[in-house]
Amino acid sequence: MAGYRTFNIRKRISFLIIFSIFLSLVIMGRLFYLQIVKHDYYTAVAQDQYYKNSDLPAKRGEIYVKDNYADSGKSKIAMNNINDELFADPVMVDNKEEASEKISSIIGLSKEEVLDKLNHPSSPRYVKIKEGLSMEEEAQIKEINLNGLRIAPRPSRYWPEKALMAQVIGFVNKTGTAQYGVEQAFDSILKGKPGKLKAERDAMGTIIATGNNVLIKPVDGDSLVLTIDKNVQATTEEILKNSVEKHGADSGSVLVMDPNTGGIIAMASYFLNEPELDLNNYYEIEDYRFFDNLNLRQYEPGSVFKVITMAAGLDSGKIKPEDTFNDSQYIVVGGNKIYNADRKKHGTVSMSYILEQSLNLGTAYIQGKLGEEDFFNYLTKTFGFGMKTGIEFDFEDGGKVYGPNEVNDHTYATMSFGQSIAVTPLQMSSAVSVIANGGNLVRPKIIESFMRQGIKEEKKETEIIKRAISEEAAKEVTKMMINTIEKGHGKQAKVSGYKVAGKTGTAQVPVPGGYDPNKTIGSFVGFAPATNPRFVIYTKIDNPKDVEWAESSAAPVFHDVLENLLMYYNIPPDDN
Amino acid sequence: MKRNPKIYRQYQRTFMVGPISLSFITISVVVVLSLLYMSQSSRLLVRNYDFDELEKKKAQIEAETEKFETEVAKLQSITEIQKSQNANKELEKVRKINYLTSTSSLALK
């Protein structure tokens, strides 16, 4: 019996031991599975809890323009801003009526509007009341200290000059996409590179400095300084707007360029009845056509082009300044007649007289002397027509110059006085700069300098592409252009006390099958002071309703813009 | 010569530590070191929070600076100047500059 009992106890102990061993094996097996087999998975889950990835946004570069009245010589035209947004958690607002009354008196919305937002939120715990709070509004909201009201900072872009040079600057929308102008053209430089932070955080979300953190610092965008002067631009825009409205024109444009550096000093476009293009309220603009920069759009220039034909003729040596031409009222080229605009016979005339009186026959004669091949080469290879100027904007028209075998002789002859050829005001300004600066083709530019990381200024050098025409040829054309102002059709452009060189152009508007008999485009190109040119100015008025000739539409705009420039830059007279 | 046992005694010291005492000492040293380490870590963590607070303050100041810069730019804008000119009539339109011309080296009166 004692033996049996001993055996029973042993059995139970053995069973317990085996069971314990089995349980241990199960636990160890489970631990092995969790810690070894599923190691990577649980490590990832754990890291996900205490490691957080954040994007670190880069600051967008700012855009400056020149400003003679600012101490630093420049001021901001596009800058970064913190836009404070007032929002509410409707559930937390104690008394919506009372809250609406207090808020509305501060932020300038009606009580009903605010109450409606609180009662009909876009989502249960969030409704935007107003964005873009001023500093005073923010201080007052904080003072009233209402439950459920919050102010959140939102980074945004701000244009302090609102609509000034809107077509040149463009804008950046709320998603950060740059559209039009400098903002779009230089987006890759302005936007910088965002960074990343992978950091260990505690339960409250605070970064643990001693944690295993990985930081890629953001690289802020570079800032730009433009060649444009803010004050010149503002006055130019006002002059242009007044002229377009006065003449009931469809639109107009003005370009002011430094002929020696190619720097654009002002670049204005205006459409009749254009709404105010306040860049800060770009989302309210319905028709983005108004953002088109007319200085970059091609058109048939008309008689302003004659200065180019004259320069080509003189530089080639095929004509001399002292040569004469017999104007017999019309010529026949390629079986078609070409007349002067006044349909008169002028008899024997000098080369200067051709420009003074804007004789189509005279420039057709010069083109004939050059020949189509040489004429084409002068237009394209020498003066750069038929191709983009290479200004930093990518969205300029290239214009159109027909090759010698593309069109008939008559069409080629009309190209000499600016018909059957398409150019942009920028191309014309660049070409006339060749005459103004003594013969060099300079690449136009809108960037004065880059500010790397907002600090180090890196100037953009002037690019002289080539010597286009001789200094003598440039001087002779200058003299003729001065005569045009003094004795010819450009008297309205003259500024008393200064030698001004210029040329008018009244072009017909092409339509399918010919030209519109009721529409014209008035242009004027010139530079001053002619003895030491500082500015090339190109003005264009599209389809003025009350006057026919450029002398009455574009020339007065040139005069007003030039007069302002001479005063602003304190340039003494040169007409002694 | 025999030494005076009253004034000079030679001791043979043998310091004997038993296993329990040894364990106790070891555990004490480990505890003290652990406490030291924990206090250092805590101090570091507290500094971490201070650092974080300072970072937030710095960001706040930078944001306020940006806002002030925006206000300055707005007030210096041509639109604002024209608005204040319409209200205060303090500014005068620029008049044409009269340049003096003379061949004399003396300044004109």
XYZ file of C-alpha atoms in Angstrom:
685
model
C 0.000 0.000 0.000
C 2.747 2.438 0.884
C 4.388 1.591 -2.412
C 1.227 2.397 -4.341
C 0.892 5.781 -2.669
C 4.472 6.651 -3.461
C 3.916 5.703 -7.107
C 0.762 7.953 -7.255
C 2.620 10.969 -5.895
C 5.447 10.432 -8.335
C 2.924 10.302 -11.153
C 1.425 13.623 -10.159
C 4.779 15.301 -9.755
C 5.860 13.979 -13.140
C 2.678 15.289 -14.674
C 3.233 18.716 -13.125
C 6.818 18.804 -14.333
C 5.826 17.802 -17.843
C 3.004 20.357 -17.840
C 5.329 23.110 -16.624
C 7.877 22.228 -19.247
C 5.170 22.266 -21.880
C 3.837 25.661 -20.712
C 7.349 27.096 -20.687
C 7.896 25.839 -24.188
C 4.681 27.486 -25.356
C 5.631 30.786 -23.749
C 9.167 30.627 -25.102
C 7.823 29.754 -28.505
C 5.476 32.722 -28.430
C 8.257 35.020 -27.256
C 10.493 33.692 -30.000
C 7.775 34.381 -32.561
C 7.134 37.927 -31.328
C 10.710 39.010 -30.732
C 12.602 37.155 -33.408
C 10.265 36.252 -36.247
C 8.150 39.426 -36.024
C 11.005 41.652 -34.865
C 10.947 44.013 -37.848
C 7.200 44.419 -37.765
C 6.963 45.375 -34.124
C 10.015 47.608 -34.361
C 8.271 49.501 -37.168
C 5.044 49.791 -35.168
C 6.906 51.051 -32.128
C 8.923 53.539 -34.189
C 5.754 54.760 -35.783
C 4.464 55.641 -32.351
C 7.415 57.593 -31.109
C 9.117 58.690 -34.317
C 7.372 61.394 -36.327
C 8.249 62.623 -39.826
C 7.720 66.295 -40.553
C 8.245 68.326 -43.692
C 10.146 71.531 -43.044
C 8.978 74.096 -45.595
C 11.558 76.378 -47.204
C 10.963 80.123 -47.190
C 10.164 81.456 -50.636
C 12.583 84.084 -51.908
C 11.308 87.654 -52.042
C 11.228 90.006 -55.028
C 12.627 93.537 -54.850
C 12.393 96.447 -57.256
C 14.529 99.548 -57.423
C 13.292 102.547 -55.485
C 15.215 105.818 -55.523
C 13.229 107.032 -52.519
C 14.130 104.100 -50.267
C 17.262 104.237 -48.106
C 18.457 100.895 -49.399
C 17.659 101.829 -52.997
C 15.129 99.036 -53.259
C 11.806 97.936 -51.844
C 9.831 94.704 -51.769
C 7.229 93.966 -54.404
C 6.555 90.357 -53.336
C 7.218 89.101 -49.810
C 6.423 86.355 -47.332
C 3.760 86.999 -44.771
C 2.004 85.317 -41.872
C -1.699 85.470 -42.554
C -3.563 85.021 -39.302
C -6.771 83.106 -39.681
C -9.610 83.430 -37.175
C -11.520 80.194 -36.788
C -13.981 78.813 -34.298
C -14.944 75.504 -32.758
C -18.758 76.009 -32.722
C -19.231 73.352 -30.047
C -17.068 75.326 -27.628
C -18.697 78.700 -28.266
C -20.943 79.421 -25.259
C -23.315 82.023 -26.627
C -23.278 82.278 -30.412
C -25.379 85.473 -30.553
C -23.172 87.336 -28.130
C -20.004 85.983 -29.736
C -21.189 87.053 -33.227
C -21.885 90.572 -32.009
C -18.476 90.968 -30.392
C -16.569 89.422 -33.291
C -18.396 91.346 -36.030
C -17.583 94.704 -34.448
C -13.872 93.857 -34.606
C -13.390 92.160 -37.960
C -15.752 94.179 -40.126
C -18.221 91.421 -41.023
C -21.908 91.737 -40.224
C -23.293 90.011 -37.132
C -25.619 87.894 -39.299
C -22.717 86.719 -41.429
C -20.701 85.598 -38.416
C -23.729 83.978 -36.775
C -24.488 82.092 -39.982
C -20.950 80.721 -40.067
C -21.182 79.581 -36.444
C -24.552 77.936 -36.997
C -23.614 76.279 -40.276
C -19.973 75.251 -39.934
C -18.150 73.529 -42.785
C -17.229 70.773 -40.350
C -18.545 70.041 -36.818
C -15.508 71.360 -34.940
C -14.083 73.922 -37.339
C -15.325 76.983 -39.206
C -13.202 79.740 -40.729
C -14.480 83.176 -39.752
C -11.930 85.403 -41.449
C -8.477 85.123 -42.915
C -5.906 87.893 -43.073
C -6.442 89.497 -39.686
C -4.601 92.742 -39.118
C -2.453 93.159 -36.012
C -5.082 95.390 -34.365
C -7.861 92.908 -35.065
C -5.766 90.109 -33.638
C -5.047 92.076 -30.454
C -8.755 92.876 -29.985
C -9.830 89.267 -30.539
C -7.314 88.108 -27.929
C -8.617 90.744 -25.540
C -12.264 89.605 -25.673
C -11.012 86.068 -24.967
C -14.069 84.128 -26.117
C -14.325 80.382 -25.675
C -14.005 78.399 -28.882
C -12.196 81.117 -30.847
C -8.723 80.429 -32.130
C -6.169 82.303 -34.243
C -3.911 80.199 -36.429
C -0.924 81.537 -38.390
C -0.860 80.609 -42.079
C 2.191 81.379 -44.215
C 1.246 83.238 -47.364
C 2.549 85.563 -50.058
C 1.930 89.299 -49.914
C 2.244 91.955 -52.590
C 2.345 95.338 -50.835
C 1.895 97.320 -54.069
C -1.225 95.306 -54.921
C -1.905 95.841 -58.649
C 1.358 97.595 -59.571
C 3.196 95.707 -62.342
C 0.815 92.774 -61.836
C 1.481 91.419 -65.358
C 5.229 91.516 -64.731
C 5.185 89.942 -61.251
C 2.419 87.333 -61.471
C 1.253 85.610 -58.279
C 1.422 82.452 -56.175
C -1.869 80.758 -55.334
C -2.803 79.110 -52.046
C -1.477 75.732 -53.113
C 1.920 77.327 -53.727
C 1.723 77.213 -57.534
C 3.276 80.238 -59.210
C 1.366 81.694 -62.159
C 2.413 84.327 -64.686
C 5.293 86.784 -64.627
C 8.450 86.697 -62.565
C 6.878 84.444 -59.879
C 6.360 81.722 -62.475
C 9.477 82.321 -64.573
C 11.777 82.110 -61.545
C 9.784 79.646 -59.471
C 12.614 77.098 -59.252
C 14.971 79.745 -57.823
C 12.414 81.366 -55.534
C 10.882 78.273 -53.941
C 14.033 76.746 -52.428
C 14.169 73.122 -51.189
C 12.059 71.803 -48.311
C 13.697 69.848 -45.547
C 12.731 66.830 -43.476
C 12.870 65.977 -39.805
C 12.545 62.459 -38.432
C 12.538 62.846 -34.674
C 11.740 60.905 -31.540
C 8.887 62.537 -29.683
C 7.341 62.093 -26.266
C 3.660 61.523 -25.535
C 2.962 65.264 -25.834
C 4.636 65.462 -29.215
C 7.707 67.338 -27.997
C 10.909 66.417 -29.769
C 13.452 64.585 -27.595
C 16.707 66.380 -28.306
C 18.851 63.420 -27.281
C 16.887 61.030 -29.467
C 18.075 59.430 -32.662
C 16.975 62.290 -34.887
C 17.615 62.839 -38.573
C 17.438 66.397 -39.877
C 17.693 67.623 -43.459
C 17.688 71.414 -43.205
C 15.468 73.310 -45.630
C 17.243 75.550 -48.137
C 15.452 78.888 -48.429
C 14.834 80.263 -51.906
C 16.982 83.015 -53.376
C 15.549 86.517 -53.549
C 15.553 88.624 -56.720
C 16.231 92.298 -57.332
C 14.607 93.468 -60.571
C 15.878 96.191 -62.870
C 12.428 97.816 -62.735
C 12.046 101.033 -60.759
C 8.868 101.083 -58.675
C 8.195 104.795 -59.012
C 8.866 104.940 -62.760
C 6.596 101.924 -63.222
C 3.793 103.528 -61.218
C 3.888 106.792 -63.191
C 4.215 104.953 -66.501
C 1.175 102.792 -65.728
C -0.848 105.884 -64.843
C 0.163 107.701 -68.053
C -0.662 104.646 -70.157
C -4.029 104.073 -68.487
C -5.037 107.716 -68.977
C -4.073 107.585 -72.659
C -5.899 104.328 -73.398
C -9.033 105.625 -71.708
C -8.769 109.041 -73.351
C -8.574 107.538 -76.853
C -10.975 104.687 -76.148
C -8.267 102.339 -77.359
C -8.478 98.563 -76.969
C -5.226 98.384 -75.052
C -1.732 99.829 -74.815
C 1.784 99.120 -73.668
C 4.918 101.019 -72.699
C 8.444 99.676 -72.339
C 11.375 101.636 -70.903
C 14.848 100.140 -71.284
C 18.401 101.182 -70.469
C 20.133 100.862 -73.889
C 23.571 100.361 -72.329
C 22.747 97.493 -69.949
C 19.523 96.103 -71.447
C 17.860 96.568 -68.062
C 14.080 97.029 -68.177
C 13.180 100.131 -66.130
C 9.410 99.953 -66.678
C 7.108 97.524 -68.441
C 3.423 98.418 -68.519
C 0.377 96.876 -70.194
C -3.198 98.029 -69.948
C -6.480 96.779 -71.407
C -9.465 99.115 -71.578
C -11.853 98.390 -68.694
C -9.250 96.175 -67.069
C -10.271 95.381 -63.481
C -7.853 96.209 -60.696
C -5.445 93.280 -60.656
C -4.804 93.256 -56.910
C -2.477 90.278 -56.574
C -3.558 89.751 -52.961
C -7.078 89.035 -54.249
C -6.073 87.111 -57.376
C -8.908 84.621 -56.788
C -11.445 87.392 -57.473
C -10.105 88.002 -60.988
C -12.396 86.291 -63.480
C -10.529 86.922 -66.724
C -6.845 85.995 -66.597
C -6.368 87.432 -70.084
C -5.564 90.691 -68.322
C -2.350 89.141 -67.034
C -0.977 89.037 -70.571
C 2.138 91.202 -70.953
C 1.613 93.053 -74.239
C 5.291 94.016 -74.455
C 6.050 90.370 -75.190
C 3.344 89.923 -77.875
C 4.109 90.261 -81.560
C 2.369 92.574 -84.004
C 3.040 94.385 -87.290
C 4.904 97.523 -86.154
C 4.498 99.829 -89.145
C 6.760 102.813 -89.752
C 8.752 102.613 -86.509
C 10.533 99.788 -88.307
C 11.972 102.225 -90.850
C 14.795 103.151 -88.469
C 15.990 99.531 -88.667
C 15.916 99.533 -92.472
C 17.815 102.822 -92.509
C 20.412 101.506 -90.029
C 20.884 98.368 -92.148
C 21.295 100.404 -95.325
C 23.863 102.782 -93.796
C 25.842 100.066 -92.032
C 26.088 97.960 -95.192
C 27.447 100.938 -97.116
C 24.788 100.463 -99.811
C 23.500 103.948 -98.999
C 25.243 106.970 -97.564
C 23.780 109.779 -95.436
C 24.364 112.291 -98.219
C 22.591 110.163 -100.865
C 19.307 111.325 -102.352
C 16.225 109.499 -103.535
C 13.640 110.425 -106.129
C 10.179 109.963 -104.660
C 7.725 109.648 -107.564
C 4.525 109.051 -105.592
C 4.529 105.312 -106.109
C 6.706 102.421 -107.204
C 5.794 99.089 -108.701
C 7.341 96.047 -107.036
C 6.418 92.540 -107.991
C 3.556 93.830 -110.068
C 1.978 95.778 -107.202
C 2.100 99.485 -106.401
C 3.529 100.855 -103.204
C 2.476 104.340 -102.091
C 3.493 106.640 -99.277
C 0.971 107.007 -96.495
C 0.089 110.531 -97.699
C -0.092 109.382 -101.338
C 1.994 112.423 -102.315
C 4.960 112.821 -104.637
C 7.905 114.321 -102.714
C 10.468 114.635 -105.461
C 14.206 114.389 -104.731
C 14.710 113.885 -101.022
C 17.569 113.176 -98.616
C 17.931 110.008 -96.526
C 17.046 111.979 -93.423
C 13.879 113.249 -95.082
C 12.788 109.639 -95.666
C 12.590 109.168 -91.905
C 11.322 112.662 -91.118
C 8.353 112.267 -93.447
C 8.119 108.501 -93.050
C 8.277 107.716 -96.761
C 7.413 104.096 -97.601
C 8.988 104.490 -101.027
C 12.271 105.569 -99.456
C 12.643 102.494 -97.271
C 11.495 100.219 -100.088
C 14.317 101.790 -102.145
C 16.826 101.043 -99.348
C 15.598 97.456 -99.076
C 15.973 97.111 -102.836
C 19.575 98.371 -102.628
C 20.347 95.855 -99.887
C 18.747 92.912 -101.649
C 16.514 90.371 -99.958
C 19.322 88.154 -98.678
C 21.275 90.952 -96.981
C 18.092 92.554 -95.692
C 17.000 89.248 -94.148
C 20.425 88.761 -92.549
C 20.384 92.245 -91.049
C 16.945 91.705 -89.566
C 17.662 88.279 -88.100
C 21.401 87.933 -87.463
C 22.209 91.571 -86.768
C 19.159 92.882 -84.957
C 17.724 89.596 -83.639
C 14.233 89.732 -85.148
C 12.384 86.484 -85.779
C 13.668 84.940 -82.536
C 13.239 85.454 -78.811
C 15.443 88.098 -77.227
C 16.472 85.730 -74.437
C 15.122 87.893 -71.613
C 14.596 85.807 -68.500
C 10.848 85.378 -69.195
C 10.301 82.243 -71.195
C 6.906 83.254 -72.509
C 7.814 85.935 -75.080
C 6.784 85.709 -78.723
C 9.592 85.230 -81.221
C 8.013 87.312 -83.986
C 8.063 86.393 -87.688
C 10.482 87.397 -90.445
C 9.917 85.831 -93.858
C 12.928 84.346 -95.599
C 13.926 85.649 -99.059
C 12.187 82.815 -100.946
C 9.133 82.541 -98.746
C 7.220 85.539 -100.095
C 7.108 87.686 -103.237
C 9.142 90.838 -103.861
C 6.243 93.144 -103.076
C 5.794 91.620 -99.617
C 9.519 91.897 -99.003
C 9.429 95.581 -99.949
C 6.589 96.199 -97.477
C 8.686 94.611 -94.721
C 11.042 97.606 -95.053
C 8.332 99.843 -93.558
C 7.094 97.410 -90.951
C 4.271 95.536 -92.670
C 4.278 91.785 -93.371
C 6.635 91.328 -90.455
C 5.823 90.549 -86.818
C 7.891 91.920 -83.952
C 7.392 92.502 -80.239
C 7.867 95.857 -78.474
C 10.712 94.180 -76.567
C 12.477 93.194 -79.801
C 12.021 96.705 -81.216
C 13.373 98.308 -78.039
C 16.341 95.970 -78.077
C 17.033 96.772 -81.763
C 16.707 100.542 -81.276
C 19.056 100.229 -78.274
C 21.695 99.207 -80.842
C 21.329 102.647 -82.430
C 21.195 104.406 -79.036
C 24.305 102.807 -77.512
C 26.546 103.178 -80.549
C 26.107 99.810 -82.272
C 26.072 96.967 -79.681
C 23.302 94.381 -79.450
C 22.706 93.966 -75.711
C 20.532 91.228 -74.255
C 17.537 92.669 -72.402
C 17.221 91.659 -68.774
C 14.827 92.086 -65.901
C 17.064 90.729 -63.135
C 19.520 93.168 -61.592
C 20.907 90.773 -59.017
C 20.225 87.612 -57.030
C 20.251 87.602 -53.251
C 21.488 84.147 -52.356
C 19.757 82.886 -49.226
C 18.430 86.437 -48.872
C 21.840 87.795 -47.878
C 24.636 87.710 -50.421
C 23.925 89.878 -53.456
C 25.180 88.517 -56.771
C 24.908 91.023 -59.592
C 23.817 89.849 -63.022
C 26.272 91.148 -65.602
C 25.311 92.995 -68.768
C 25.529 90.687 -71.767
C 26.755 92.320 -74.965
C 25.817 89.756 -77.607
C 27.811 91.351 -80.422
C 28.730 94.526 -82.271
C 25.709 94.806 -84.573
C 26.372 97.971 -86.595
C 29.200 100.502 -86.791
C 29.321 103.508 -84.509
C 29.152 105.823 -87.532
C 25.973 104.197 -88.819
C 24.427 104.460 -85.338
C 25.329 108.160 -85.145
C 23.851 108.901 -88.562
C 20.553 107.181 -87.761
C 20.459 109.045 -84.432
C 20.794 112.367 -86.255
C 17.943 111.407 -88.594
C 15.757 110.382 -85.659
C 16.457 113.728 -83.951
C 15.383 115.464 -87.165
C 12.187 113.405 -87.144
C 11.309 114.916 -83.771
C 12.450 118.448 -84.628
C 11.058 118.701 -88.149
C 8.998 115.621 -88.892
C 6.042 113.695 -87.484
C 7.364 113.288 -83.943
C 7.090 116.850 -82.614
C 4.657 115.821 -79.877
C 7.360 113.618 -78.374
C 9.816 116.471 -77.926
C 10.724 117.453 -74.366
C 11.917 121.028 -74.145
C 15.627 121.370 -73.384
C 16.541 117.852 -74.501
C 17.675 116.267 -77.725
C 15.214 113.474 -78.370
C 15.559 110.876 -81.119
C 12.429 109.079 -82.232
C 10.125 107.682 -84.883
C 6.361 107.306 -85.166
C 4.574 104.346 -86.689
C 0.922 103.972 -87.604
C 0.383 100.381 -88.653
C -2.605 98.757 -90.228
C -4.062 95.728 -88.492
C -3.939 92.509 -90.545
C -7.111 90.459 -90.977
C -7.588 87.381 -93.186
C -7.213 88.481 -96.799
C -5.759 91.926 -96.113
C -5.903 94.753 -93.590
C -8.733 96.183 -91.525
C -9.548 99.638 -92.961
C -10.937 100.894 -89.622
C -8.216 99.905 -87.207
C -4.680 101.125 -86.610
C -1.953 100.592 -84.054
C -0.023 103.718 -83.120
C 3.577 103.170 -82.003
C 6.456 105.393 -81.061
C 10.042 104.457 -80.376
C 12.766 106.808 -79.255
C 15.613 107.499 -76.896
C 16.958 110.436 -74.893
C 19.038 112.344 -74.137
C 20.215 111.710 -77.709
C 23.758 112.933 -76.946
C 24.121 110.364 -74.130
C 21.144 108.014 -74.239
C 19.845 106.783 -70.891
C 16.424 105.466 -71.930
C 14.843 103.756 -74.907
C 11.078 104.085 -74.712
C 8.579 102.153 -76.817
C 4.905 103.110 -76.650
C 1.992 101.407 -78.375
C -1.701 102.301 -78.431
C -3.965 99.669 -79.994
C -6.905 100.880 -82.054
C -7.480 104.410 -80.747
C -11.004 105.544 -81.624
C -10.632 109.327 -81.807
C -7.319 109.797 -83.648
C -5.751 108.044 -86.603
C -2.027 108.717 -86.399
C 0.578 107.678 -83.853
C 1.694 111.279 -83.612
C -1.507 111.971 -81.680
C -1.768 108.718 -79.686
C 1.607 107.072 -78.978
C 3.899 110.135 -79.252
C 2.271 112.090 -76.364
C 2.607 109.000 -74.136
C 6.298 108.868 -75.028
C 6.631 112.546 -74.148
C 4.978 112.196 -70.727
C 6.949 109.074 -69.802
C 10.232 110.671 -70.900
C 9.538 113.909 -69.049
C 8.896 111.965 -65.850
C 12.104 109.937 -66.300
C 14.241 113.031 -66.836
C 12.843 114.644 -63.661
C 13.056 111.488 -61.559
C 16.668 110.807 -62.429
C 17.663 114.503 -62.377
C 19.105 114.408 -65.869
C 20.258 117.835 -67.021
C 19.282 119.142 -70.483
C 21.581 118.448 -73.418
C 19.994 120.676 -76.031
C 22.273 123.729 -75.823
C 66.418 45.145 22.793
C 62.844 44.336 23.570
C 60.172 46.802 22.468
C 57.915 48.367 24.993
C 54.551 46.670 24.348
C 52.741 49.641 25.875
C 53.814 52.158 23.284
C 54.078 50.024 20.227
C 51.780 47.368 19.075
C 51.932 45.664 15.802
C 48.594 44.944 14.366
C 48.016 42.612 11.630
C 44.918 43.725 9.989
C 42.955 41.431 7.911
C 39.756 42.801 6.557
C 37.351 39.967 5.967
C 34.142 40.571 3.925
C 31.554 37.954 3.893
C 29.328 37.113 0.873
C 26.328 38.936 2.255
C 28.279 42.142 2.901
C 29.812 41.911 -0.534
C 26.384 41.587 -2.134
C 25.118 44.492 -0.114
C 28.012 46.716 -1.152
C 27.663 45.743 -4.806
C 23.950 46.424 -4.810
C 24.501 49.805 -3.103
C 27.081 50.862 -5.659
C 24.778 49.836 -8.511
C 21.868 51.729 -6.957
C 23.918 54.872 -6.425
C 25.247 54.785 -9.983
C 21.747 54.192 -11.333
C 20.417 57.129 -9.379
C 23.211 59.312 -10.688
C 22.493 58.239 -14.260
C 18.765 58.835 -13.848
C 19.279 62.277 -12.400
C 21.560 63.224 -15.292
C 19.066 61.903 -17.823
C 16.215 63.768 -16.169
C 18.212 66.966 -16.129
C 18.926 66.485 -19.811
C 15.269 65.877 -20.538
C 14.269 69.004 -18.627
C 16.793 70.949 -20.710
C 15.180 69.368 -23.751
C 11.829 70.889 -22.814
C 13.445 74.262 -22.152
C 15.077 74.048 -25.555
C 11.762 73.205 -27.144
C 10.086 76.166 -25.446
C 12.834 78.474 -26.660
C 12.437 77.125 -30.202
C 8.719 77.886 -30.066
C 9.406 81.367 -28.744
C 11.957 81.965 -31.491
C 9.433 80.892 -34.128
C 6.849 83.219 -32.575
C 9.237 86.177 -32.640
C 10.191 85.429 -36.249
C 6.510 85.335 -37.179
C 5.893 88.660 -35.430
C 8.910 90.182 -37.177
C 7.512 89.077 -40.519
C 4.177 90.653 -39.660
C 5.854 93.925 -38.750
C 7.830 93.865 -41.992
C 4.579 93.366 -43.867
C 2.991 96.321 -42.068
C 6.001 98.503 -42.884
C 5.905 97.491 -46.549
C 2.160 98.158 -46.653
C 2.553 101.619 -45.137
C 5.384 102.481 -47.517
C 3.448 101.319 -50.572
C 2.457 103.862 -53.204
C -1.257 103.140 -52.664
C -1.067 103.910 -48.954
C 0.977 107.067 -49.512
C -1.539 108.275 -52.067
C -4.369 107.473 -49.655
C -2.748 109.458 -46.882
C -1.937 112.249 -49.338
C -5.606 112.477 -50.248
C -6.442 112.703 -46.567
C -3.684 115.054 -45.405
C -2.666 116.990 -48.536
C 0.894 117.215 -47.202
C 2.750 116.207 -50.355
C 3.441 118.511 -53.281
C 3.612 117.473 -56.909
C 7.158 117.523 -58.285
C 7.696 120.651 -60.310
C 9.893 120.922 -63.343
C 13.521 121.522 -62.426
C 15.080 124.672 -63.847
C 18.677 123.979 -64.758
C 21.019 126.965 -64.794
C 23.369 127.206 -67.722
C 26.365 129.461 -67.613
C 29.852 129.536 -69.035
C 31.092 131.467 -66.023
C 32.873 129.684 -63.200
C 31.086 131.882 -60.655
C 27.844 130.650 -59.145
C 24.814 132.642 -60.142
C 22.884 134.419 -57.415
